[in-house]
Amino acid sequence: MTALNISGLSCQYDQTTVLSNLDLQVEDGEIVCLLGRSGCGKTTLLKAISGLLQPSAGSISLHGREVSSARGTLPPEQRSIGMIFQDYALFPHLTVFHNIAFGLKDLSRKDTRKRVEEMLELVNLSGLEKRYPHELSGGQQQRVAIARALANNPSLLLLDEPFSNIDSQVRQRLVREIRDILKQQKVAGLFVTHSRDEGFAFADSVAVMHEGKILQRGRSFDVYNRPANRFVAEFMGSGNLLPCEIINSRTVSTPLGLVESSKEIAAKPGQVAELFIRPQMFSIEKCQCENPADPAQIKSQQFMGTNLRTEVKLKESILVVENSIPFPESTAVELSVQPHDLVLFDQKGHSL
Amino acid sequence: MKHVPTAQANVHTPLSQTESGKARSISRQGLSIYWRAGSWLLALLLFTPVLALIYEASAPTGEIFAHLRNTVLGTYILNTVLLISGVGILGLILALPAAWIMANSEIPGKRYLQWLLVLPLAMPSYVVAYIYTDLLEYAGPVQRLLRDVTGWESAADYYFPDIRSLGGAIIILALVLYPYLYLLARTAFMEHSQSQILASRLLGCSPISSFLRVSIPMARPAIITGLALMGIETLGDFATVDYFAVPTLTTAVYDTWLGYGSLNAAAKLSAIMLVVVMLLISMEKYSRRRQQLYQKNTGQDHKKASSLKGWKKALALFWCWMLVSLGFLLPAMVLLDYVFRYFSDSWNIELLTYSLNSLKVSLGAATFATLVALFLGLYQRLQKSRFSSIPSRLVSTGYALPGNVLAIGVLTPLTLSDHGLNGIIMAFEYPPVGLVFSGSIFAIIFAYAVRFSAVAVGSVESSLGRVSPSLDMASRTLGCTPSEMVRRVHIPMVRKGLLTGFLLVFIESMKELPAALLLRPFGFESLATWVFQFVSDEKLEQAALAALILVLAGLVPLILLNRSLEAEQK
């Protein structure tokens, strides 16, 4: 079943349109990451879903029940949505126990205690129930927030940049931990962030958002490798744009020479396009010939932890390449492209 | 706290509501009509004295005001402006170093000093003025000692500044009012994170230039608020300038009304004062226009105070102890001396009666003002529309009114109500009930609520402002209706703000004098009016015990206030 179904949603603040005709589905138990730069409308979308904002058009349904439309909105407290905030939003005047128990209403005292203890165990904070939020580390506070949001069995969990205040060493572990918790509890999650890496690590699929619209939605692997347009391609990770001409359905001609595609190219021969190549799709070899007419040269290299980030000068342009072999500066090299599904854009930046 | 109003949730069934067009936030629709209407009615009720004044002031100019304008009005205005700026400047000089020392350095006795520094606030300015006059006048111990040591024989032999002057009034008021600035600035200095100071130091600032370039600008909104408070208090001061015979707008209002019986002229003069106050308030608002700080990452960033050594330590100690001594210890000791020497004169049944009167009135006013502040503060937060801050602003204007001006503003509508009530009752052929509003302590309590609600409103507003908006979203998504959110999140979180507001209103009401002088029912004395009577008659010694009670009553809340501030520090 669909946990969240948004169709044709538009929202306005004062006179400006923040969301326009937006569609998004989240299936039961699925974690979707909403990726976008700040100001793209992510937070507005979360507000609309949680019921703090009424849309001007379109509708939002939770498990098949319409909760928001231009005609009216169900107040947040009746939606059974959990929410996790960037600043954790724990109640500073309540202990960890009472924070988690905050949303538990119709339970007896004994059941409340039991439920809170379950949740504490789930987030690995057993024994800390008497602490106040300010006595916890950032990561612990965020785990309390998770426990609080999940205590009431929400049908959907919204996460608004939940990891951005947490230092990077703890972050990776926390991202995995919380993902495991959501998966274990089978909660559908909508996770908002501007960080690709968090999105990849946390979500089953991503939706790239820009200027109030969703540009592409899919498994992160697919969105990364088959971006719908240039914005998505560049947002998902760095790459190189090379002018090219289509030779036939499998080959394009580029300044690097002919490049093969492993899938058929949907364009006529002779058409001019742009080829988008990720840094890791190149191979570099030391140039064998004595005096190459137009050599590619190593401009600089930087070790990034796993691989080297190598800048290669090719005629007037600089290409960014990822490889594992160090070269001295100015080495003449031969660049080739590993065969893969080529990503080609037309003049307007749309994928071919 | 039992009668705290709660918001009514507006139930939205998505399909029944015909709402079209723009996006709206739920909270905008969330408050019930009762709350919304109640907020505006309450605001208007507390605003009626101001309306009454404006009405009186806009009446045609009478002879007396025309006469004043042609003769002494210029002097009054000049004196008022000089007094306010003088107290402000001296207050800055006195309070900022002390606030900085208390926030950032470790000196012996700091634990005591940081609350001792607040104590002058408990001192009625006219008592301090009386005591310093007693000490410094020609026949006082200081000049006597001077003559004994030097051999001078009469006033003609040497120059000694006259304490009963504008300069004297500035010094006395600054000594008593500086804690407003000290408290606000100290809190602001303490809130700055160590990393900001460190950053400026690493960028090449000396401690002094770091103070001037980083700390002061960051604390500027707080400093200006403190200055505005001091300015308003100074403007409202009647007793000190009256005792020192410095004619200001405030004394002029009093004289024109009591002396000439001209409500018209008094109202016109107070309209001028209102302009001064509006300037002070807009200065405060302007300084805060871009300030939006929410509590974040509490507890992580504890800063360590550096301990001072050598001459720096000596200077810091001297400065703080000087303030405490001049503003509190010295006058308190003299007062205690009076109490011991004249105990039998001042220990009597009147004392008990008048103490209870003051307590009654102050508790009533503080309770009323706190409830108003909570009601309106929540209205402003939950009703996010362009106009929702107006009720709080309306209520806050009462603080602008000097007590005696307020008295006129309060009497007009209350007298009308009394006439109306008696008219109705007599229409049903019952005996008239008399002046139940204007002739009872209700008038004083109402006047105090009008005057001091601003203090409570400010206190509640600022603590509500520190509640991050994401807490609202969190509690709503966790299943709270707006009213539950108010009860379970907002009220517990602003409890400290409520307490602070309550205590501040209580102190103010205990010490309030001019409104009480004019509004008290026949035969009713509050401690303050009683003490002032003795000050005017140059025999404070005989009411020393009452004055001491006034001081002690003001002390208790200050100590509590400091406790809660200290707890917040930890």
PDB file of N, CA, C and O in Angstrom, chain A residues 12 14-15 47 51-54 56 66 70-77 81 83 85 87 89-93 102-103 105 134 136 148, chain B residues 12 14-15 17-19 21-26 29 298 300 468 470-471 473-482 484 488-489 492-493:
ATOM      1  N   GLN A  12       1.779  27.968  -1.774  1.00  0.00           N
ATOM      2  CA  GLN A  12       2.281  29.335  -1.918  1.00  0.00           C
ATOM      3  C   GLN A  12       2.481  29.952  -0.555  1.00  0.00           C
ATOM      4  O   GLN A  12       1.746  29.681   0.379  1.00  0.00           O
ATOM      5  N   ASP A  14       2.697  33.767   0.943  1.00  0.00           N
ATOM      6  CA  ASP A  14       2.373  35.107   0.455  1.00  0.00           C
ATOM      7  C   ASP A  14       2.066  35.016  -1.032  1.00  0.00           C
ATOM      8  O   ASP A  14       1.153  34.345  -1.410  1.00  0.00           O
ATOM      9  N   GLN A  15       2.839  35.639  -1.899  1.00  0.00           N
ATOM     10  CA  GLN A  15       2.491  35.542  -3.321  1.00  0.00           C
ATOM     11  C   GLN A  15       3.388  34.561  -4.078  1.00  0.00           C
ATOM     12  O   GLN A  15       3.125  34.241  -5.221  1.00  0.00           O
ATOM     13  N   LYS A  47       6.211  20.617   5.714  1.00  0.00           N
ATOM     14  CA  LYS A  47       5.155  21.310   6.456  1.00  0.00           C
ATOM     15  C   LYS A  47       3.793  20.939   5.903  1.00  0.00           C
ATOM     16  O   LYS A  47       2.829  20.748   6.658  1.00  0.00           O
ATOM     17  N   GLY A  51       0.851  18.898   7.903  1.00  0.00           N
ATOM     18  CA  GLY A  51      -0.429  19.545   8.157  1.00  0.00           C
ATOM     19  C   GLY A  51      -0.302  20.940   8.729  1.00  0.00           C
ATOM     20  O   GLY A  51      -1.266  21.501   9.230  1.00  0.00           O
ATOM     21  N   LEU A  52       0.891  21.515   8.667  1.00  0.00           N
ATOM     22  CA  LEU A  52       1.066  22.865   9.188  1.00  0.00           C
ATOM     23  C   LEU A  52       0.822  23.906   8.107  1.00  0.00           C
ATOM     24  O   LEU A  52       0.868  25.088   8.358  1.00  0.00           O
ATOM     25  N   LEU A  53       0.580  23.429   6.899  1.00  0.00           N
ATOM     26  CA  LEU A  53       0.437  24.358   5.791  1.00  0.00           C
ATOM     27  C   LEU A  53      -0.650  23.809   4.889  1.00  0.00           C
ATOM     28  O   LEU A  53      -0.686  22.606   4.618  1.00  0.00           O
ATOM     29  N   GLN A  54      -1.518  24.688   4.432  1.00  0.00           N
ATOM     30  CA  GLN A  54      -2.570  24.200   3.550  1.00  0.00           C
ATOM     31  C   GLN A  54      -2.166  24.421   2.101  1.00  0.00           C
ATOM     32  O   GLN A  54      -1.768  25.512   1.727  1.00  0.00           O
ATOM     33  N   SER A  56      -2.459  25.032  -1.954  1.00  0.00           N
ATOM     34  CA  SER A  56      -3.402  25.814  -2.754  1.00  0.00           C
ATOM     35  C   SER A  56      -4.021  24.955  -3.846  1.00  0.00           C
ATOM     36  O   SER A  56      -5.043  25.313  -4.407  1.00  0.00           O
ATOM     37  N   GLU A  66      -7.353  10.947   2.344  1.00  0.00           N
ATOM     38  CA  GLU A  66      -6.936  12.294   1.974  1.00  0.00           C
ATOM     39  C   GLU A  66      -6.864  13.170   3.218  1.00  0.00           C
ATOM     40  O   GLU A  66      -7.818  13.274   3.972  1.00  0.00           O
ATOM     41  N   ALA A  70      -6.878  21.644  -1.222  1.00  0.00           N
ATOM     42  CA  ALA A  70      -7.180  23.064  -1.173  1.00  0.00           C
ATOM     43  C   ALA A  70      -8.416  23.322  -0.330  1.00  0.00           C
ATOM     44  O   ALA A  70      -8.658  24.426   0.139  1.00  0.00           O
ATOM     45  N   ARG A  71      -9.226  22.263  -0.134  1.00  0.00           N
ATOM     46  CA  ARG A  71     -10.475  22.455   0.607  1.00  0.00           C
ATOM     47  C   ARG A  71     -10.272  22.450   2.114  1.00  0.00           C
ATOM     48  O   ARG A  71     -11.082  22.984   2.861  1.00  0.00           O
ATOM     49  N   GLY A  72      -9.211  21.830   2.561  1.00  0.00           N
ATOM     50  CA  GLY A  72      -9.014  21.808   4.005  1.00  0.00           C
ATOM     51  C   GLY A  72      -7.866  20.899   4.379  1.00  0.00           C
ATOM     52  O   GLY A  72      -7.371  20.120   3.560  1.00  0.00           O
ATOM     53  N   THR A  73      -7.433  21.039   5.615  1.00  0.00           N
ATOM     54  CA  THR A  73      -6.345  20.190   6.073  1.00  0.00           C
ATOM     55  C   THR A  73      -6.684  19.586   7.426  1.00  0.00           C
ATOM     56  O   THR A  73      -7.273  20.240   8.275  1.00  0.00           O
ATOM     57  N   LEU A  74      -6.308  18.339   7.565  1.00  0.00           N
ATOM     58  CA  LEU A  74      -6.460  17.674   8.854  1.00  0.00           C
ATOM     59  C   LEU A  74      -5.347  18.189   9.766  1.00  0.00           C
ATOM     60  O   LEU A  74      -4.196  18.253   9.342  1.00  0.00           O
ATOM     61  N   PRO A  75      -5.664  18.572  11.005  1.00  0.00           N
ATOM     62  CA  PRO A  75      -4.592  19.102  11.855  1.00  0.00           C
ATOM     63  C   PRO A  75      -3.511  18.053  12.133  1.00  0.00           C
ATOM     64  O   PRO A  75      -3.795  16.857  12.091  1.00  0.00           O
ATOM     65  N   PRO A  76      -2.301  18.494  12.375  1.00  0.00           N
ATOM     66  CA  PRO A  76      -1.156  17.587  12.507  1.00  0.00           C
ATOM     67  C   PRO A  76      -1.397  16.459  13.503  1.00  0.00           C
ATOM     68  O   PRO A  76      -0.986  15.316  13.257  1.00  0.00           O
ATOM     69  N   GLU A  77      -2.070  16.786  14.623  1.00  0.00           N
ATOM     70  CA  GLU A  77      -2.183  15.783  15.681  1.00  0.00           C
ATOM     71  C   GLU A  77      -3.068  14.604  15.283  1.00  0.00           C
ATOM     72  O   GLU A  77      -3.086  13.581  15.949  1.00  0.00           O
ATOM     73  N   ILE A  81       1.748  11.104  12.124  1.00  0.00           N
ATOM     74  CA  ILE A  81       3.026  11.291  11.436  1.00  0.00           C
ATOM     75  C   ILE A  81       4.082  11.562  12.497  1.00  0.00           C
ATOM     76  O   ILE A  81       3.817  12.288  13.464  1.00  0.00           O
ATOM     77  N   MET A  83       7.942  13.060  13.353  1.00  0.00           N
ATOM     78  CA  MET A  83       8.854  13.995  12.696  1.00  0.00           C
ATOM     79  C   MET A  83      10.142  14.142  13.484  1.00  0.00           C
ATOM     80  O   MET A  83      10.133  14.216  14.710  1.00  0.00           O
ATOM     81  N   PHE A  85      13.702  16.452  13.730  1.00  0.00           N
ATOM     82  CA  PHE A  85      14.140  17.791  13.338  1.00  0.00           C
ATOM     83  C   PHE A  85      15.657  17.931  13.395  1.00  0.00           C
ATOM     84  O   PHE A  85      16.348  17.204  14.089  1.00  0.00           O
ATOM     85  N   ASP A  87      17.229  20.395  14.792  1.00  0.00           N
ATOM     86  CA  ASP A  87      17.651  20.773  16.147  1.00  0.00           C
ATOM     87  C   ASP A  87      17.069  19.827  17.195  1.00  0.00           C
ATOM     88  O   ASP A  87      16.930  20.193  18.350  1.00  0.00           O
ATOM     89  N   ALA A  89      14.567  19.184  18.570  1.00  0.00           N
ATOM     90  CA  ALA A  89      13.278  19.614  19.121  1.00  0.00           C
ATOM     91  C   ALA A  89      12.838  18.777  20.311  1.00  0.00           C
ATOM     92  O   ALA A  89      11.657  18.484  20.471  1.00  0.00           O
ATOM     93  N   LEU A  90      13.776  18.396  21.151  1.00  0.00           N
ATOM     94  CA  LEU A  90      13.380  17.731  22.392  1.00  0.00           C
ATOM     95  C   LEU A  90      12.868  18.794  23.356  1.00  0.00           C
ATOM     96  O   LEU A  90      13.289  19.936  23.302  1.00  0.00           O
ATOM     97  N   PHE A  91      11.949  18.392  24.228  1.00  0.00           N
ATOM     98  CA  PHE A  91      11.422  19.356  25.177  1.00  0.00           C
ATOM     99  C   PHE A  91      12.412  19.504  26.335  1.00  0.00           C
ATOM    100  O   PHE A  91      12.636  18.544  27.084  1.00  0.00           O
ATOM    101  N   PRO A  92      13.019  20.673  26.463  1.00  0.00           N
ATOM    102  CA  PRO A  92      14.101  20.816  27.448  1.00  0.00           C
ATOM    103  C   PRO A  92      13.621  20.677  28.889  1.00  0.00           C
ATOM    104  O   PRO A  92      14.412  20.416  29.778  1.00  0.00           O
ATOM    105  N   HIS A  93      12.300  20.845  29.113  1.00  0.00           N
ATOM    106  CA  HIS A  93      11.808  20.797  30.484  1.00  0.00           C
ATOM    107  C   HIS A  93      11.410  19.387  30.889  1.00  0.00           C
ATOM    108  O   HIS A  93      10.939  19.177  31.996  1.00  0.00           O
ATOM    109  N   PHE A 102       5.753  11.479  25.635  1.00  0.00           N
ATOM    110  CA  PHE A 102       4.942  12.667  25.364  1.00  0.00           C
ATOM    111  C   PHE A 102       3.715  12.368  24.493  1.00  0.00           C
ATOM    112  O   PHE A 102       2.627  12.863  24.757  1.00  0.00           O
ATOM    113  N   GLY A 103       3.923  11.591  23.453  1.00  0.00           N
ATOM    114  CA  GLY A 103       2.822  11.361  22.520  1.00  0.00           C
ATOM    115  C   GLY A 103       1.966  10.152  22.879  1.00  0.00           C
ATOM    116  O   GLY A 103       0.975   9.864  22.195  1.00  0.00           O
ATOM    117  N   LYS A 105      -0.782   8.457  24.690  1.00  0.00           N
ATOM    118  CA  LYS A 105      -1.873   9.044  25.462  1.00  0.00           C
ATOM    119  C   LYS A 105      -2.764   8.014  26.124  1.00  0.00           C
ATOM    120  O   LYS A 105      -3.040   8.094  27.301  1.00  0.00           O
ATOM    121  N   HIS A 134      19.678  18.236  27.786  1.00  0.00           N
ATOM    122  CA  HIS A 134      20.972  18.918  27.719  1.00  0.00           C
ATOM    123  C   HIS A 134      22.106  18.090  28.320  1.00  0.00           C
ATOM    124  O   HIS A 134      23.268  18.462  28.209  1.00  0.00           O
ATOM    125  N   LEU A 136      22.723  15.113  27.302  1.00  0.00           N
ATOM    126  CA  LEU A 136      23.047  14.092  26.299  1.00  0.00           C
ATOM    127  C   LEU A 136      23.878  14.690  25.182  1.00  0.00           C
ATOM    128  O   LEU A 136      23.827  15.896  24.940  1.00  0.00           O
ATOM    129  N   ARG A 148      11.086   9.000  20.414  1.00  0.00           N
ATOM    130  CA  ARG A 148       9.859   9.738  20.680  1.00  0.00           C
ATOM    131  C   ARG A 148       8.913   9.677  19.475  1.00  0.00           C
ATOM    132  O   ARG A 148       7.716   9.475  19.631  1.00  0.00           O
TER     133      ARG A 148
ATOM    134  N   HIS B  12     -10.569  20.678  11.817  1.00  0.00           N
ATOM    135  CA  HIS B  12     -10.709  20.814  10.372  1.00  0.00           C
ATOM    136  C   HIS B  12     -11.029  19.473   9.782  1.00  0.00           C
ATOM    137  O   HIS B  12     -10.218  18.576   9.829  1.00  0.00           O
ATOM    138  N   PRO B  14     -11.196  17.860   6.447  1.00  0.00           N
ATOM    139  CA  PRO B  14     -10.658  18.345   5.193  1.00  0.00           C
ATOM    140  C   PRO B  14     -11.727  18.583   4.116  1.00  0.00           C
ATOM    141  O   PRO B  14     -11.573  19.473   3.313  1.00  0.00           O
ATOM    142  N   LEU B  15     -12.749  17.801   4.144  1.00  0.00           N
ATOM    143  CA  LEU B  15     -13.668  17.905   3.025  1.00  0.00           C
ATOM    144  C   LEU B  15     -14.827  18.848   3.286  1.00  0.00           C
ATOM    145  O   LEU B  15     -15.560  19.199   2.392  1.00  0.00           O
ATOM    146  N   GLN B  17     -14.485  21.843   4.856  1.00  0.00           N
ATOM    147  CA  GLN B  17     -14.049  23.237   4.885  1.00  0.00           C
ATOM    148  C   GLN B  17     -13.941  23.786   3.475  1.00  0.00           C
ATOM    149  O   GLN B  17     -13.321  23.179   2.614  1.00  0.00           O
ATOM    150  N   THR B  18     -14.541  24.891   3.251  1.00  0.00           N
ATOM    151  CA  THR B  18     -14.377  25.473   1.923  1.00  0.00           C
ATOM    152  C   THR B  18     -13.390  26.610   2.023  1.00  0.00           C
ATOM    153  O   THR B  18     -13.743  27.761   2.193  1.00  0.00           O
ATOM    154  N   GLU B  19     -12.157  26.246   1.927  1.00  0.00           N
ATOM    155  CA  GLU B  19     -11.089  27.243   2.028  1.00  0.00           C
ATOM    156  C   GLU B  19     -10.345  27.170   0.716  1.00  0.00           C
ATOM    157  O   GLU B  19      -9.920  26.113   0.290  1.00  0.00           O
ATOM    158  N   GLY B  21      -7.620  29.077  -2.256  1.00  0.00           N
ATOM    159  CA  GLY B  21      -6.577  30.075  -2.447  1.00  0.00           C
ATOM    160  C   GLY B  21      -5.289  29.718  -1.754  1.00  0.00           C
ATOM    161  O   GLY B  21      -4.839  28.594  -1.812  1.00  0.00           O
ATOM    162  N   LYS B  22      -4.728  30.696  -1.100  1.00  0.00           N
ATOM    163  CA  LYS B  22      -3.348  30.604  -0.641  1.00  0.00           C
ATOM    164  C   LYS B  22      -3.129  29.569   0.454  1.00  0.00           C
ATOM    165  O   LYS B  22      -4.032  29.179   1.158  1.00  0.00           O
ATOM    166  N   ALA B  23      -1.892  29.202   0.562  1.00  0.00           N
ATOM    167  CA  ALA B  23      -1.517  28.288   1.637  1.00  0.00           C
ATOM    168  C   ALA B  23      -1.685  29.000   2.960  1.00  0.00           C
ATOM    169  O   ALA B  23      -1.405  30.170   3.089  1.00  0.00           O
ATOM    170  N   ARG B  24      -2.158  28.270   3.929  1.00  0.00           N
ATOM    171  CA  ARG B  24      -2.331  28.878   5.237  1.00  0.00           C
ATOM    172  C   ARG B  24      -1.733  27.971   6.262  1.00  0.00           C
ATOM    173  O   ARG B  24      -1.830  26.754   6.151  1.00  0.00           O
ATOM    174  N   SER B  25      -1.159  28.556   7.259  1.00  0.00           N
ATOM    175  CA  SER B  25      -0.649  27.674   8.282  1.00  0.00           C
ATOM    176  C   SER B  25      -1.794  27.375   9.237  1.00  0.00           C
ATOM    177  O   SER B  25      -2.654  28.203   9.493  1.00  0.00           O
ATOM    178  N   ILE B  26      -1.776  26.176   9.756  1.00  0.00           N
ATOM    179  CA  ILE B  26      -2.828  25.719  10.648  1.00  0.00           C
ATOM    180  C   ILE B  26      -2.961  26.636  11.849  1.00  0.00           C
ATOM    181  O   ILE B  26      -4.052  26.985  12.258  1.00  0.00           O
ATOM    182  N   GLN B  29      -5.347  29.321  11.946  1.00  0.00           N
ATOM    183  CA  GLN B  29      -6.765  29.065  12.142  1.00  0.00           C
ATOM    184  C   GLN B  29      -7.003  28.417  13.496  1.00  0.00           C
ATOM    185  O   GLN B  29      -8.121  28.129  13.851  1.00  0.00           O
ATOM    186  N   THR B 298      22.028  23.218  23.787  1.00  0.00           N
ATOM    187  CA  THR B 298      22.279  23.643  25.146  1.00  0.00           C
ATOM    188  C   THR B 298      23.315  22.738  25.797  1.00  0.00           C
ATOM    189  O   THR B 298      23.415  21.569  25.488  1.00  0.00           O
ATOM    190  N   GLN B 300      26.463  22.319  25.684  1.00  0.00           N
ATOM    191  CA  GLN B 300      27.740  21.898  25.109  1.00  0.00           C
ATOM    192  C   GLN B 300      28.845  22.921  25.374  1.00  0.00           C
ATOM    193  O   GLN B 300      29.995  22.581  25.487  1.00  0.00           O
ATOM    194  N   SER B 468      12.000  27.108  20.581  1.00  0.00           N
ATOM    195  CA  SER B 468      12.200  26.927  19.146  1.00  0.00           C
ATOM    196  C   SER B 468      10.899  26.521  18.460  1.00  0.00           C
ATOM    197  O   SER B 468      10.134  25.721  18.986  1.00  0.00           O
ATOM    198  N   SER B 470      10.397  24.560  16.171  1.00  0.00           N
ATOM    199  CA  SER B 470      10.287  23.136  15.856  1.00  0.00           C
ATOM    200  C   SER B 470       9.642  22.370  17.005  1.00  0.00           C
ATOM    201  O   SER B 470       9.096  21.289  16.800  1.00  0.00           O
ATOM    202  N   LEU B 471       9.690  22.937  18.222  1.00  0.00           N
ATOM    203  CA  LEU B 471       9.004  22.271  19.339  1.00  0.00           C
ATOM    204  C   LEU B 471       7.489  22.282  19.119  1.00  0.00           C
ATOM    205  O   LEU B 471       6.798  21.339  19.484  1.00  0.00           O
ATOM    206  N   MET B 473       6.022  22.173  16.164  1.00  0.00           N
ATOM    207  CA  MET B 473       5.762  21.138  15.168  1.00  0.00           C
ATOM    208  C   MET B 473       5.884  19.761  15.793  1.00  0.00           C
ATOM    209  O   MET B 473       5.090  18.865  15.522  1.00  0.00           O
ATOM    210  N   ALA B 474       6.916  19.598  16.627  1.00  0.00           N
ATOM    211  CA  ALA B 474       7.118  18.292  17.249  1.00  0.00           C
ATOM    212  C   ALA B 474       5.910  17.910  18.079  1.00  0.00           C
ATOM    213  O   ALA B 474       5.393  16.798  17.972  1.00  0.00           O
ATOM    214  N   SER B 475       5.409  18.842  18.898  1.00  0.00           N
ATOM    215  CA  SER B 475       4.313  18.455  19.775  1.00  0.00           C
ATOM    216  C   SER B 475       3.033  18.227  18.977  1.00  0.00           C
ATOM    217  O   SER B 475       2.246  17.338  19.311  1.00  0.00           O
ATOM    218  N   ARG B 476       2.850  19.004  17.906  1.00  0.00           N
ATOM    219  CA  ARG B 476       1.647  18.775  17.104  1.00  0.00           C
ATOM    220  C   ARG B 476       1.699  17.414  16.428  1.00  0.00           C
ATOM    221  O   ARG B 476       0.715  16.669  16.431  1.00  0.00           O
ATOM    222  N   THR B 477       2.864  17.057  15.838  1.00  0.00           N
ATOM    223  CA  THR B 477       2.932  15.759  15.169  1.00  0.00           C
ATOM    224  C   THR B 477       2.884  14.612  16.171  1.00  0.00           C
ATOM    225  O   THR B 477       2.571  13.487  15.807  1.00  0.00           O
ATOM    226  N   LEU B 478       3.183  14.911  17.443  1.00  0.00           N
ATOM    227  CA  LEU B 478       3.072  13.859  18.449  1.00  0.00           C
ATOM    228  C   LEU B 478       1.656  13.768  19.011  1.00  0.00           C
ATOM    229  O   LEU B 478       1.414  13.125  20.021  1.00  0.00           O
ATOM    230  N   GLY B 479       0.733  14.446  18.381  1.00  0.00           N
ATOM    231  CA  GLY B 479      -0.666  14.248  18.731  1.00  0.00           C
ATOM    232  C   GLY B 479      -1.271  15.286  19.641  1.00  0.00           C
ATOM    233  O   GLY B 479      -2.340  15.060  20.199  1.00  0.00           O
ATOM    234  N   CYS B 480      -0.604  16.431  19.827  1.00  0.00           N
ATOM    235  CA  CYS B 480      -1.190  17.455  20.687  1.00  0.00           C
ATOM    236  C   CYS B 480      -2.099  18.370  19.885  1.00  0.00           C
ATOM    237  O   CYS B 480      -1.727  18.831  18.813  1.00  0.00           O
ATOM    238  N   THR B 481      -3.262  18.674  20.437  1.00  0.00           N
ATOM    239  CA  THR B 481      -4.047  19.763  19.878  1.00  0.00           C
ATOM    240  C   THR B 481      -3.383  21.056  20.330  1.00  0.00           C
ATOM    241  O   THR B 481      -2.554  21.030  21.240  1.00  0.00           O
ATOM    242  N   PRO B 482      -3.733  22.181  19.713  1.00  0.00           N
ATOM    243  CA  PRO B 482      -3.098  23.429  20.151  1.00  0.00           C
ATOM    244  C   PRO B 482      -3.215  23.656  21.654  1.00  0.00           C
ATOM    245  O   PRO B 482      -2.263  24.092  22.295  1.00  0.00           O
ATOM    246  N   GLU B 484      -3.468  21.447  24.062  1.00  0.00           N
ATOM    247  CA  GLU B 484      -2.561  20.558  24.801  1.00  0.00           C
ATOM    248  C   GLU B 484      -1.120  21.025  24.663  1.00  0.00           C
ATOM    249  O   GLU B 484      -0.335  20.937  25.595  1.00  0.00           O
ATOM    250  N   ARG B 488       1.155  21.575  27.792  1.00  0.00           N
ATOM    251  CA  ARG B 488       2.229  20.634  28.078  1.00  0.00           C
ATOM    252  C   ARG B 488       3.607  21.126  27.663  1.00  0.00           C
ATOM    253  O   ARG B 488       4.616  20.616  28.131  1.00  0.00           O
ATOM    254  N   VAL B 489       3.660  22.061  26.733  1.00  0.00           N
ATOM    255  CA  VAL B 489       4.967  22.513  26.265  1.00  0.00           C
ATOM    256  C   VAL B 489       5.217  23.989  26.594  1.00  0.00           C
ATOM    257  O   VAL B 489       6.169  24.326  27.273  1.00  0.00           O
ATOM    258  N   PRO B 492       4.942  25.030  30.658  1.00  0.00           N
ATOM    259  CA  PRO B 492       6.105  24.587  31.455  1.00  0.00           C
ATOM    260  C   PRO B 492       7.396  25.278  31.027  1.00  0.00           C
ATOM    261  O   PRO B 492       8.242  25.585  31.866  1.00  0.00           O
ATOM    262  N   MET B 493       7.530  25.540  29.732  1.00  0.00           N
ATOM    263  CA  MET B 493       8.794  26.120  29.287  1.00  0.00           C
ATOM    264  C   MET B 493       8.907  27.597  29.612  1.00  0.00           C
ATOM    265  O   MET B 493      10.008  28.129  29.678  1.00  0.00           O
TER     266      MET B 493
END
